[in-house]
Structures are given as C-alpha cells and as structure tokens.
Coordinates of C-alpha atoms in Angstrom, one line a residue:
M1 CA 123.8 -78.7 57.6
T2 CA 122.4 -75.2 59.8
F3 CA 118.4 -75.7 60.5
R4 CA 116.3 -72.9 59.8
P5 CA 113.0 -72.5 61.4
A6 CA 110.6 -71.6 58.3
V7 CA 109.0 -68.4 59.8
A8 CA 108.4 -67.0 57.0
D9 CA 106.4 -70.0 55.6
Q10 CA 105.0 -70.5 58.7
R11 CA 103.7 -67.3 58.9
F12 CA 101.8 -66.9 55.3
V13 CA 100.2 -70.1 56.0
L14 CA 98.9 -68.3 59.7
E15 CA 98.0 -65.6 57.9
H16 CA 96.6 -66.9 54.4
V17 CA 95.2 -70.3 55.1
V18 CA 94.6 -70.6 58.9
Q19 CA 93.6 -66.9 58.7
I20 CA 94.4 -66.2 62.3
D21 CA 93.1 -62.5 62.1
Q22 CA 90.0 -64.0 62.6
L23 CA 90.9 -65.6 65.0
A24 CA 92.1 -63.2 66.9
A25 CA 89.3 -60.9 66.5
T26 CA 87.3 -63.3 69.2
A27 CA 87.1 -62.6 73.1
R28 CA 89.1 -66.5 73.3
F29 CA 91.6 -65.6 71.0
A30 CA 92.2 -61.6 71.4
A31 CA 96.0 -62.1 72.2
A32 CA 97.3 -63.5 69.5
S33 CA 98.0 -60.1 67.4
P34 CA 100.3 -59.7 64.6
D35 CA 103.3 -59.0 67.2
V36 CA 102.6 -61.7 69.4
V37 CA 102.2 -64.4 66.7
D38 CA 106.0 -62.7 65.2
A39 CA 107.0 -63.3 68.8
V40 CA 106.3 -66.1 69.5
L41 CA 107.8 -68.0 65.6
E42 CA 110.8 -66.2 66.6
G43 CA 112.0 -67.2 69.6
V44 CA 110.9 -71.1 69.6
G45 CA 112.6 -70.5 66.1
Q46 CA 115.8 -69.5 67.7
F47 CA 114.9 -71.6 71.0
A48 CA 114.6 -74.9 68.5
A49 CA 118.0 -74.1 66.5
G50 CA 120.3 -73.5 69.4
E51 CA 119.3 -76.2 71.3
W52 CA 116.5 -79.0 70.1
A53 CA 118.6 -79.2 66.5
P54 CA 122.1 -79.7 67.4
L55 CA 120.2 -82.5 69.1
N56 CA 119.4 -84.7 66.7
R57 CA 121.5 -86.5 65.7
E58 CA 122.9 -87.8 68.7
G59 CA 119.2 -88.7 69.1
D60 CA 119.8 -90.8 66.7
T61 CA 123.0 -92.2 66.8
V62 CA 123.0 -92.2 70.8
G63 CA 118.8 -91.8 72.2
A64 CA 116.9 -93.2 74.1
T65 CA 118.4 -96.5 76.5
W66 CA 116.7 -99.3 79.0
T67 CA 117.9 -100.3 82.3
P68 CA 115.7 -101.9 85.5
D69 CA 115.7 -98.1 87.0
G70 CA 113.4 -97.5 83.6
V71 CA 114.4 -95.5 80.9
H72 CA 117.6 -92.6 80.2
M73 CA 117.9 -89.9 78.0
P74 CA 121.5 -88.9 77.2
A75 CA 121.9 -86.2 79.6
S76 CA 122.4 -83.2 76.5
F77 CA 118.4 -83.9 76.3
I78 CA 117.6 -83.6 79.9
K79 CA 119.0 -80.2 79.5
A80 CA 117.7 -79.1 76.4
Y81 CA 114.2 -80.2 78.1
H82 CA 114.3 -78.1 80.8
D83 CA 115.0 -75.1 79.1
Y84 CA 112.1 -75.8 76.9
V85 CA 109.9 -75.6 80.6
E86 CA 111.5 -72.3 81.1
G87 CA 111.4 -70.5 78.2
G88 CA 107.3 -72.1 78.7
W89 CA 106.9 -73.4 75.5
G90 CA 104.5 -75.6 76.6
T91 CA 101.8 -73.3 77.7
I92 CA 101.0 -71.4 73.9
G93 CA 98.1 -73.6 74.0
V94 CA 97.4 -73.7 76.9
P95 CA 94.0 -72.0 78.8
E96 CA 94.8 -69.8 81.1
D97 CA 92.9 -71.1 83.1
W98 CA 95.1 -74.3 83.6
G99 CA 98.0 -72.0 83.1
G100 CA 99.1 -72.3 79.2
Q101 CA 98.8 -69.1 76.9
G102 CA 95.6 -69.2 76.0
L103 CA 96.3 -69.1 71.5
P104 CA 95.2 -70.7 69.1
F105 CA 96.2 -74.4 68.3
A106 CA 97.2 -72.8 65.2
I107 CA 99.8 -71.7 67.3
Q108 CA 100.8 -74.3 69.4
T109 CA 100.9 -76.2 65.8
A110 CA 103.7 -73.8 64.4
V111 CA 105.2 -74.2 68.2
L112 CA 105.4 -78.1 67.5
D113 CA 106.3 -77.9 63.9
T114 CA 109.7 -75.6 64.4
L115 CA 110.5 -78.2 67.2
G116 CA 110.4 -80.8 65.7
S117 CA 111.4 -79.7 62.7
A118 CA 114.6 -79.4 64.4
N119 CA 114.2 -82.5 66.1
M120 CA 111.3 -85.1 65.2
G121 CA 111.6 -87.8 67.8
F122 CA 112.9 -84.8 70.9
A123 CA 109.1 -83.5 69.6
L124 CA 107.3 -86.5 70.3
C125 CA 107.9 -86.1 74.0
P126 CA 105.7 -82.3 73.8
T127 CA 103.2 -83.7 71.2
L128 CA 102.2 -86.8 74.3
T129 CA 101.4 -84.4 76.8
V130 CA 99.2 -82.1 74.2
G131 CA 97.0 -85.2 74.0
A132 CA 96.4 -85.5 77.4
I133 CA 96.2 -82.4 78.6
E134 CA 93.2 -82.6 75.7
A135 CA 91.5 -85.3 77.2
L136 CA 91.6 -84.0 80.8
I137 CA 90.5 -80.8 79.3
H138 CA 86.6 -81.9 77.7
H139 CA 86.5 -85.5 80.1
G140 CA 88.7 -84.6 84.0
T141 CA 87.2 -83.5 86.6
P142 CA 87.4 -80.2 88.6
E143 CA 89.7 -82.0 90.5
Q144 CA 91.8 -84.1 88.3
Q145 CA 91.8 -80.4 86.0
A146 CA 93.3 -78.5 89.0
T147 CA 96.2 -81.4 90.2
Y148 CA 97.1 -82.0 86.9
L149 CA 96.7 -79.4 83.9
P150 CA 99.0 -77.0 85.1
Q151 CA 102.1 -79.5 85.3
L152 CA 101.1 -81.0 81.6
A153 CA 100.5 -76.8 80.7
T154 CA 104.8 -76.2 81.3
G155 CA 106.0 -79.3 80.6
A156 CA 107.0 -80.8 83.8
W157 CA 105.5 -83.4 84.6
T158 CA 104.2 -85.1 80.9
G159 CA 101.8 -87.5 79.4
T160 CA 101.4 -90.6 77.9
M161 CA 98.2 -92.9 75.9
N162 CA 98.3 -96.4 76.7
L163 CA 95.8 -98.1 74.0
T164 CA 97.7 -101.1 72.6
E165 CA 98.3 -104.5 73.5
P166 CA 99.8 -107.3 72.8
Q167 CA 96.7 -109.1 71.2
A168 CA 94.9 -106.0 70.3
G169 CA 96.5 -103.6 67.6
S170 CA 94.2 -101.3 65.9
D171 CA 91.4 -103.6 67.2
V172 CA 90.9 -101.1 70.8
G173 CA 88.0 -103.6 71.4
A174 CA 89.9 -106.9 72.6
L175 CA 92.1 -105.3 75.4
R176 CA 92.3 -106.8 78.5
A177 CA 94.1 -104.2 81.0
T178 CA 91.9 -104.6 83.6
A179 CA 90.4 -101.5 86.3
T180 CA 88.8 -102.5 89.6
P181 CA 87.4 -100.7 92.3
L182 CA 89.3 -100.1 95.4
G183 CA 86.2 -98.6 97.3
D184 CA 87.8 -95.1 97.9
G185 CA 87.2 -93.5 94.3
K186 CA 89.9 -95.2 93.4
W187 CA 91.0 -98.1 91.3
S188 CA 93.5 -100.7 91.3
I189 CA 95.0 -101.1 87.1
K190 CA 96.4 -104.7 86.2
G191 CA 97.5 -104.7 82.0
T192 CA 100.0 -104.4 79.5
K193 CA 101.0 -101.7 77.0
I194 CA 102.8 -101.8 74.0
F195 CA 104.1 -98.9 72.1
I196 CA 104.0 -96.4 74.0
S197 CA 105.6 -93.5 73.1
F198 CA 107.9 -91.8 76.2
G199 CA 106.0 -94.7 78.7
D200 CA 109.2 -93.9 80.7
H201 CA 112.3 -91.2 80.9
D202 CA 114.1 -88.9 82.8
M203 CA 113.4 -85.8 82.1
A204 CA 110.3 -84.9 84.0
D205 CA 109.6 -85.6 87.8
N206 CA 106.4 -87.5 86.8
I207 CA 104.7 -88.9 83.8
V208 CA 100.6 -88.9 83.5
H209 CA 99.6 -92.9 81.7
L210 CA 96.1 -92.3 80.4
V211 CA 94.8 -96.2 79.9
L212 CA 92.2 -97.9 78.5
A213 CA 91.1 -100.2 81.0
R214 CA 88.0 -102.6 81.2
T215 CA 85.9 -103.1 85.1
P216 CA 84.4 -105.9 86.9
D217 CA 81.9 -107.5 83.8
S218 CA 81.5 -104.5 81.2
P219 CA 80.2 -105.0 77.7
P220 CA 82.4 -106.8 75.0
G221 CA 84.1 -104.6 73.0
T222 CA 84.0 -101.0 72.5
R223 CA 81.5 -100.2 74.3
G224 CA 82.6 -101.5 78.3
I225 CA 85.7 -99.9 77.7
S226 CA 87.4 -97.1 80.1
L227 CA 89.6 -94.0 80.7
F228 CA 91.5 -94.5 83.9
L229 CA 94.1 -91.4 84.9
V230 CA 97.2 -93.5 86.2
P231 CA 100.6 -91.1 87.4
K232 CA 104.2 -93.2 87.6
F233 CA 104.0 -91.6 90.8
R234 CA 101.5 -90.9 93.1
L235 CA 101.2 -88.3 94.9
N236 CA 101.7 -86.5 98.2
D237 CA 99.5 -83.9 99.8
D238 CA 100.6 -80.9 98.9
G239 CA 100.9 -81.8 95.1
T240 CA 104.0 -83.4 95.1
P241 CA 105.0 -86.8 93.5
G242 CA 105.0 -89.3 95.8
A243 CA 105.6 -93.1 96.5
F244 CA 105.7 -95.5 93.3
N245 CA 102.8 -96.5 91.4
D246 CA 104.2 -99.7 90.1
V247 CA 104.2 -98.5 86.6
R248 CA 107.4 -100.8 85.4
V249 CA 109.2 -100.3 81.6
V250 CA 109.1 -103.8 80.9
S251 CA 112.0 -102.6 77.6
I252 CA 112.5 -100.7 74.8
E253 CA 111.7 -101.3 70.9
H254 CA 114.7 -101.3 69.0
K255 CA 113.4 -99.4 65.5
M256 CA 114.2 -98.8 62.5
G257 CA 114.1 -95.1 63.2
L258 CA 112.9 -92.3 65.9
H259 CA 115.6 -93.8 68.2
A260 CA 115.5 -90.7 70.7
S261 CA 112.2 -91.6 71.9
P262 CA 111.8 -94.6 73.8
T263 CA 108.9 -96.5 72.8
C264 CA 108.5 -98.3 76.1
V265 CA 106.1 -102.0 76.7
L266 CA 104.2 -101.4 80.1
S267 CA 104.1 -103.1 83.1
F268 CA 101.0 -102.1 85.4
G269 CA 100.2 -103.8 88.5
D270 CA 102.9 -106.7 88.7
H271 CA 102.7 -106.6 92.8
D272 CA 98.8 -105.6 92.6
D273 CA 99.8 -101.4 93.7
C274 CA 98.9 -99.7 90.5
V275 CA 96.5 -97.0 91.6
G276 CA 94.5 -95.2 88.8
E277 CA 91.6 -92.6 88.5
L278 CA 88.8 -92.9 86.6
I279 CA 88.3 -89.9 83.8
G280 CA 84.9 -88.9 82.7
P281 CA 81.9 -91.6 82.5
E282 CA 82.9 -95.8 83.8
H283 CA 82.5 -97.4 79.9
G284 CA 82.9 -94.1 78.7
G285 CA 86.6 -94.6 77.3
M286 CA 86.4 -94.6 74.1
R287 CA 84.9 -90.4 73.4
A288 CA 87.7 -90.2 75.5
M289 CA 90.0 -92.3 73.3
F290 CA 88.4 -90.1 70.7
T291 CA 89.2 -87.0 72.0
M292 CA 92.7 -87.9 71.8
M293 CA 93.1 -89.8 69.2
N294 CA 91.8 -87.1 66.8
N295 CA 94.3 -84.6 68.6
A296 CA 97.4 -87.3 67.8
R297 CA 96.6 -87.1 64.6
L298 CA 97.1 -83.8 63.5
N299 CA 100.0 -84.0 64.9
V300 CA 101.0 -86.8 63.1
G301 CA 100.0 -85.4 60.3
L302 CA 102.6 -81.9 61.6
Q303 CA 105.4 -84.6 62.0
G304 CA 105.4 -85.6 57.6
V305 CA 105.2 -81.5 57.6
Q306 CA 108.6 -81.6 60.0
V307 CA 110.7 -84.4 58.9
A308 CA 110.1 -83.3 55.2
E309 CA 110.9 -80.1 55.9
G310 CA 114.0 -81.8 58.5
A311 CA 114.8 -83.4 55.3
T312 CA 114.5 -80.1 52.5
Q313 CA 116.8 -78.5 54.2
K314 CA 119.7 -81.0 54.0
A315 CA 119.0 -81.3 50.8
V316 CA 118.8 -78.0 49.4
G317 CA 122.5 -77.7 52.1
Y318 CA 123.7 -80.8 49.9
A319 CA 123.2 -79.5 46.4
L320 CA 124.8 -76.2 47.1
E321 CA 127.7 -78.0 48.1
R322 CA 128.3 -80.2 46.3
V323 CA 130.2 -79.7 42.6
Q324 CA 129.1 -82.6 40.4
G325 CA 129.5 -83.2 36.6
A326 CA 129.6 -79.7 34.4
R327 CA 127.1 -77.8 32.8
A328 CA 127.7 -75.1 30.4
G329 CA 131.3 -76.6 29.5
A330 CA 132.2 -75.7 33.5
P331 CA 132.4 -78.1 36.9
S332 CA 128.7 -77.1 38.6
R333 CA 127.1 -77.4 41.8
I334 CA 124.4 -79.9 42.0
V335 CA 121.9 -77.5 42.0
E336 CA 122.0 -76.3 38.7
H337 CA 121.5 -79.6 37.3
P338 CA 117.7 -80.1 36.5
D339 CA 116.9 -82.8 38.0
V340 CA 118.3 -82.0 40.9
R341 CA 116.6 -78.1 40.1
R342 CA 113.0 -81.1 39.6
M343 CA 113.5 -83.2 43.5
L344 CA 114.9 -80.1 45.4
L345 CA 111.3 -78.3 44.1
R346 CA 109.2 -81.1 44.3
M347 CA 110.3 -81.3 48.8
T348 CA 109.3 -77.9 48.7
A349 CA 106.1 -77.6 47.3
Q350 CA 105.3 -81.4 49.2
T351 CA 106.3 -80.2 52.6
Q352 CA 104.6 -76.1 51.7
A353 CA 101.3 -78.2 50.7
A354 CA 100.9 -80.5 53.6
R355 CA 102.0 -77.8 55.8
A356 CA 99.0 -75.3 54.2
L357 CA 96.3 -78.5 55.2
V358 CA 97.5 -79.2 58.6
Y359 CA 97.4 -75.7 59.7
Y360 CA 95.0 -75.8 58.2
A361 CA 93.0 -78.2 60.2
A362 CA 94.4 -77.0 63.2
G363 CA 92.4 -73.5 62.2
Q364 CA 89.0 -75.5 62.2
V365 CA 89.8 -77.4 65.3
D366 CA 89.8 -73.3 66.7
R367 CA 87.2 -72.4 65.0
A368 CA 85.3 -76.0 66.0
G369 CA 86.3 -75.2 70.1
L370 CA 84.8 -71.4 69.2
G371 CA 81.5 -73.2 68.4
D372 CA 81.3 -72.8 65.0
A373 CA 79.3 -76.6 63.3
A374 CA 80.6 -75.6 59.7
A375 CA 84.1 -75.9 61.7
R376 CA 83.4 -78.9 63.4
N377 CA 82.1 -80.7 60.5
R378 CA 85.5 -79.8 58.4
L379 CA 87.2 -80.6 61.1
E380 CA 85.8 -83.8 61.3
I381 CA 86.7 -84.5 57.1
V382 CA 90.1 -83.1 56.8
T383 CA 91.3 -84.5 59.7
P384 CA 92.0 -88.3 58.1
L385 CA 93.7 -86.4 54.4
A386 CA 96.0 -84.1 57.2
K387 CA 97.4 -87.2 59.1
A388 CA 96.8 -89.5 56.3
H389 CA 98.3 -87.5 53.5
G390 CA 101.1 -85.0 56.0
T391 CA 102.6 -88.3 56.9
D392 CA 102.7 -89.8 53.0
I393 CA 104.8 -86.5 51.5
G394 CA 107.1 -87.0 54.1
N395 CA 108.1 -90.2 53.8
E396 CA 108.0 -89.3 50.4
V397 CA 109.9 -86.0 50.7
A398 CA 112.5 -88.2 53.0
S399 CA 113.4 -90.9 50.1
I400 CA 113.5 -87.8 47.5
G401 CA 116.6 -85.9 50.0
V402 CA 118.1 -89.5 50.0
Q403 CA 117.9 -89.1 46.0
V404 CA 120.0 -85.7 46.1
H405 CA 122.6 -87.1 48.3
G406 CA 123.0 -89.4 45.6
G407 CA 125.6 -92.2 47.2
M408 CA 125.8 -90.6 50.2
G409 CA 122.5 -90.8 51.2
F410 CA 123.0 -94.2 51.6
V411 CA 125.6 -93.4 54.3
E412 CA 124.5 -92.9 57.5
E413 CA 127.1 -90.4 58.7
T414 CA 125.6 -88.0 56.2
G415 CA 122.1 -88.1 58.0
A416 CA 120.0 -87.7 55.0
A417 CA 118.7 -91.6 55.9
Q418 CA 118.0 -90.7 59.1
Y419 CA 115.2 -88.7 57.8
F420 CA 113.6 -91.1 56.1
R421 CA 113.6 -94.3 58.6
D422 CA 111.8 -91.3 60.9
A423 CA 109.4 -90.7 58.8
R424 CA 108.4 -94.4 58.4
I425 CA 106.3 -95.1 61.4
T426 CA 104.4 -92.3 60.9
P427 CA 101.5 -93.4 58.5
I428 CA 101.9 -96.7 60.3
Y429 CA 100.8 -95.2 64.3
E430 CA 97.8 -93.4 65.4
G431 CA 95.5 -95.2 63.0
T432 CA 97.3 -97.0 59.7
N433 CA 96.8 -94.7 56.3
G434 CA 94.8 -97.0 55.5
I435 CA 91.7 -96.9 58.5
Q436 CA 92.3 -92.5 58.3
A437 CA 91.3 -93.4 54.3
A438 CA 89.1 -96.3 55.2
D439 CA 87.2 -93.6 58.3
L440 CA 86.7 -91.3 55.3
V441 CA 85.1 -93.0 52.8
G442 CA 83.0 -94.9 55.5
R443 CA 81.4 -92.2 58.1
K444 CA 82.8 -89.1 57.3
L445 CA 82.0 -89.2 53.1
A446 CA 78.4 -89.8 54.6
L447 CA 78.7 -86.7 57.4
D448 CA 75.5 -84.3 57.0
N449 CA 73.7 -86.3 55.1
G450 CA 77.4 -85.6 52.7
G451 CA 76.6 -82.2 53.0
A452 CA 80.4 -81.5 54.6
F453 CA 81.7 -83.2 51.8
A454 CA 79.6 -81.1 49.0
A455 CA 80.6 -78.0 50.8
L456 CA 84.7 -78.8 50.8
I457 CA 84.2 -79.2 47.0
G458 CA 82.3 -76.6 47.3
D459 CA 84.8 -74.3 48.9
I460 CA 87.7 -75.9 46.4
R461 CA 85.3 -74.4 42.9
A462 CA 84.3 -71.1 44.2
E463 CA 88.1 -70.6 44.3
A464 CA 89.8 -73.1 42.2
Q465 CA 91.3 -70.7 38.4
H466 CA 94.2 -73.8 37.6
A467 CA 92.4 -75.9 34.5
D468 CA 94.1 -79.1 36.5
L469 CA 93.1 -78.3 40.1
I470 CA 88.9 -78.0 38.3
A471 CA 89.3 -81.3 36.4
L472 CA 90.9 -82.8 39.8
T473 CA 88.0 -81.5 42.3
D474 CA 85.7 -82.2 39.3
T475 CA 86.2 -86.1 38.9
V476 CA 86.6 -85.9 43.1
E477 CA 83.0 -85.2 43.1
A478 CA 81.8 -87.0 41.1
I479 CA 83.3 -90.2 42.4
G480 CA 82.6 -89.8 45.9
R481 CA 79.2 -89.5 45.0
R482 CA 79.8 -92.9 43.8
L483 CA 81.6 -93.9 47.0
A484 CA 78.2 -93.4 48.8
T485 CA 76.5 -96.4 46.9
A486 CA 79.4 -98.5 46.7
D487 CA 78.8 -102.0 48.4
A488 CA 81.7 -102.0 51.6
D489 CA 84.6 -104.0 49.7
D490 CA 84.4 -101.7 46.4
K491 CA 84.1 -98.4 49.0
L492 CA 87.0 -99.9 51.0
A493 CA 88.9 -101.0 47.6
A494 CA 88.9 -97.6 46.8
S495 CA 89.9 -95.1 49.4
Y496 CA 93.5 -94.4 49.7
P497 CA 93.5 -93.1 46.0
F498 CA 89.7 -91.5 46.6
L499 CA 91.5 -90.0 49.5
T500 CA 94.7 -88.8 47.9
M501 CA 92.6 -87.0 45.9
L502 CA 91.0 -85.3 47.9
S503 CA 94.3 -84.6 49.6
V504 CA 96.1 -83.0 47.0
A505 CA 92.7 -80.7 45.1
T506 CA 92.5 -79.4 49.3
C507 CA 96.1 -79.0 49.2
G508 CA 95.8 -77.7 45.8
W509 CA 93.2 -75.1 46.5
L510 CA 95.1 -74.0 49.7
M511 CA 98.3 -74.1 47.4
E512 CA 97.0 -71.7 44.6
R513 CA 95.3 -69.3 47.4
Q514 CA 99.1 -68.7 47.8
G515 CA 100.2 -68.0 44.8
R516 CA 97.8 -65.2 44.1
L517 CA 99.0 -63.4 47.8
A518 CA 102.5 -63.7 47.5
T519 CA 103.0 -60.6 45.1
G520 CA 106.0 -59.4 47.5
D521 CA 109.9 -59.6 46.5
D522 CA 112.2 -61.0 48.7
P523 CA 113.5 -64.8 48.5
A524 CA 110.6 -66.4 50.2
Q525 CA 108.0 -65.1 48.3
A526 CA 109.4 -65.9 44.9
V527 CA 110.0 -69.2 46.3
K528 CA 106.2 -70.1 46.9
R529 CA 105.6 -68.7 43.7
A530 CA 107.6 -71.3 42.2
A531 CA 106.5 -74.2 44.6
V532 CA 102.0 -73.1 44.2
R533 CA 103.0 -73.5 40.3
F534 CA 105.1 -76.7 40.5
Y535 CA 102.4 -78.4 42.4
L536 CA 99.6 -76.9 40.4
D537 CA 101.2 -78.1 36.8
Q538 CA 103.1 -81.4 38.2
I539 CA 101.2 -82.4 40.9
V540 CA 97.6 -82.0 40.8
P541 CA 97.7 -83.7 37.6
E542 CA 99.9 -86.7 38.9
A543 CA 96.5 -86.9 41.0
L544 CA 93.9 -87.0 38.3
G545 CA 96.0 -89.7 37.0
L546 CA 94.7 -91.7 40.3
R547 CA 91.5 -92.1 38.7
A548 CA 91.0 -94.9 37.8
A549 CA 92.4 -97.2 41.1
A550 CA 89.7 -95.0 42.4
T551 CA 87.1 -96.4 40.2
A552 CA 87.9 -99.9 40.0
S553 CA 85.6 -102.3 41.9
A554 CA 86.8 -104.5 44.8
E555 CA 87.2 -107.9 42.4
V556 CA 90.4 -108.0 41.5
L557 CA 91.9 -107.8 44.7
Y558 CA 89.5 -111.1 45.8
A559 CA 90.6 -112.6 42.2
V560 CA 92.6 -115.3 43.7
P561 CA 92.8 -116.9 47.0
A562 CA 94.9 -115.4 49.8
E563 CA 97.2 -118.5 49.9
A564 CA 97.9 -118.0 46.0
F565 CA 99.7 -115.4 47.4
A566 CA 102.8 -117.5 49.0
A567 CA 103.2 -119.4 45.9

C-alpha cells in the first residue's frame, strides 16, 4: 500500500468546519493565508509519505529496544526524526517568540494528522512534545521558556508527561513521588513513574520530563501536587546538555501494539542526584497538569483519526486488488460486492466525521486563545467528545479494516492487524473514555449553568436539516436536561451512551454542513457527498437507538452483588 496524505479532506475541513479564513483575519494568525496552508498540507504530506510511512511496518516488527544504557530506536527512525526537525515540522503551532511559526493549533493538528496517519507510533513523540510546550507557555517562568521552548519547538529536544505511578493510575492524588528543596531554587526529585510514552530514546539530544511530585508537608490528595521540569541531562552554562540527571529507564512495556513508541518505567533519583525546577506555584501541579492533559486528550482523539485514515487506506487498497467470487456472472474484485462497499463507505464516513469533530475542537482552541469566552466553553464541552468518540471510531474502523481483508486480515504480514492493535490503547490512556463520559455528565453539562450545552444544541439545531439529525438533537437535549438533575449513579450509568449520542449529533451537524458545500465534480467531493449521506442515513439513526441505554437507571447494574460476576 502506498500512503496518500488526506490533503483534500483536510483542506475542506479546515475551510468549512474550522473556518480557517476567520482565524487568518486576526492579527495573531494573519500568516495562515490559503497559500501558506496549502504549502504546509502538501509539504508535510510529501514528507510523511516519503519518510515516515515506509517505517510504519518496521516500527511494529522491530520497534524500540531497551538496554541498560537506555532505549534505542531503529537507525531509520533516528534519521527520519532528524529530517522532521530539519524540516521545521515541529514549529508550526509554536508562537514566533519561541522559534515557532505562530500558525493556528488547527494547522498543527492537520500536520500531526498526516504524520500519525503515516506512522502513528512514531508520531506520538512530537505529539507529547506539544503538550510539554503548552505547559511551559502557560505556566513556565520567562527563564524556563527562554531556555527550553526554542529547543522543544524544533523537536531538537523532546518532552514527556510523568503522571502515573504503580499505585496511582487514574487517581492522581495517590501519587508518592517527592520533591525536596535544595536551597538554591532547585529540587531533588525522587520516585517512579510508569506508562511514560517516549520516556527514553536516542533520537534527540535531550528529553524534558514534566513530573508531578509532592513537596514536604504538602496537603493530601490532588491539592498537594506540584509540577517539576526534570531534564534527562542537566544544562551547561551555555544551555547545551551536560551531566546525566539521574533519570533511568528501568524497563519498557511489552505491548499489544504501538511498538514504535517505547512505553517506559522511569526511576528518578536512584542515586539522590536528580534535580528539577518547579513549574508554576507550589501545589499548583493540577492546574498545569490539566493544561497538558486537555491538549493531550485532543491529540489522542486525533490518533483515532490517524489510525482510521491508515486502516481505511489499507482496506481500500486491498479491496481494489483482491479478486474473489463473481458479480453479474464474472469474476470481480471484492470492492464490487455490496457488503464490502458498505464497510468501505462506513470506514470513510466515520473517519471523515472524526476528523471534522477533532478539527472543530482544535479551531475552538485557537478562538479561545484569542479571548473568545464562548469558544472556551465550547472547547470544554467538545474535548471529551473528541477524545472518546474519536478513539471509539478509530477502533471501529480498524476492526472493519481487518474484516475487509478477510482471513488475510488475521495474518500479520498484511499489516491490517497493526492498526487494530495500535488503536486499542487510545480509549484507555489520557483518561479512559469512561472518565471522559463521567466528565461530560458530571462537569460539562453544568458548565455556565447549562449554557454551554444549550449553546451547542442550539448551533446544531440552527443548521440541521436531515430528519433523523433533528430527532437525535431533540433527544439528546431532553436526555441532557434529565441527566442534569439525576442522582450520581444514574448519571454515570447513562454517561457513555449519552456521550456517543451527543458526539454523533455533533458529527452529523458538521458532516451535513460539509455535504451542502461539497458541490464540485472531483472524486474527493463525490466521496464526501456519499460519506455524508451514509452518515446521516445510517449512523445517525443508530445513535437514536441508544436512547434506552441513556435513560436507564443504574438499578440493574447493582442488581447482584459484585462477587456474583465471578459465579
């Protein structure tokens, strides 16, 4: 299969969903002219197709390797990463003050979309660096920003998030890593972190770890957490990497998929010689963490788009070549069979819907950054949708891709299974999709006294024309009002189907808008119209079928004691 960057759909979504022209009309994003946007989309597409996509299979079969000296990546990855840095692809969304190009986050999202569609595991490295950059922009001191942001912007140094510990998974307040003051403004860091993506590698000159830890006599729970900047190598006076900072990679996980991304167990301060700097105020770690986490959640939702795009392209390529059975009395490629057409069109429609949802959220990031309070509220409510529904779609589409391949999809040599294996982590990390659903019904429905939810429903209703989309919007609005006053167990029991219904309504709104505007004669526009029709006629009605689950009480979930499940 030859990877084809989805430039036509990206451009269409940026124009009609993100409405990039409105952003380019502001002083901050004036550089995002149509010719610049086209140059970025085409350029990163050529780079990804030429250098990152050919390494996707090697990343899965060879991947990262642990040694006592640290993690080593295949030589081909090291070269491809250096070429990424040289090409300036990491600088797209970073402010110009720190060596970036100052383009909208939505354009950076499109760049990561292309890179991850070509090689999702590899693209996790720059994706994590984006989160570290965001944390330093919003919470770092001027000195920290001047020292670290230019290097992180280019990707010469990479960034990580260090939250999880063996005894503290989603319960961040249970972490035990410590930070002890050294008396010179620096802190001695000690503790163990797990599940640290790209926590170690040999592609960059330094790795900047952002680490949550407790200071002495800090309050219990999340109130006592602070955030620290801990480089792998301390810096010399001239800002270059110097002495090793006592951050050791103990092991890397043996995983179901995503083998190109080393998932590390990191030990800080084994020899009491790990030094960090406080980011933001002491005990202000949760606020800084959510800056990283919210950025990461959108980018994980984007991973759903990436894996769906890759799986769809592979399935289409196979269906166009595989001759099996007969249609109209003659041997035919499987793409001619109605059920295969159904699968391919569903994959395409779901991929385009997920892209529209995640890009829409990215556009709200840019508008919120310009001071738009309504966009800030809209971002709050669509972030759990983008993360959870985007990754659900990635898993569904990857699974269908295996089915299109038939028995050969279950055979590793075709590569179809890799997408399925790689996708499976995305509904789990950066806050499970169940946590996203709980966040939606527990906090986001009440945002602005319910005004944020009402505004989203109002915008969908103002444009919706398809009868089933209107019916779904009405149903979601009614269930949302009911959940606002439901007791805690009933609210949480309904949260996941409700999130799916609201996500499909939002996707349906954005897809229907695109369908009205896809009037061209080129193949991409024809596919867009078919995908929109399929989405509205078949996927939206499916979401209506979740009404019973979204209105059921929690009583049946507790109808038997917990131990009975093991009977």
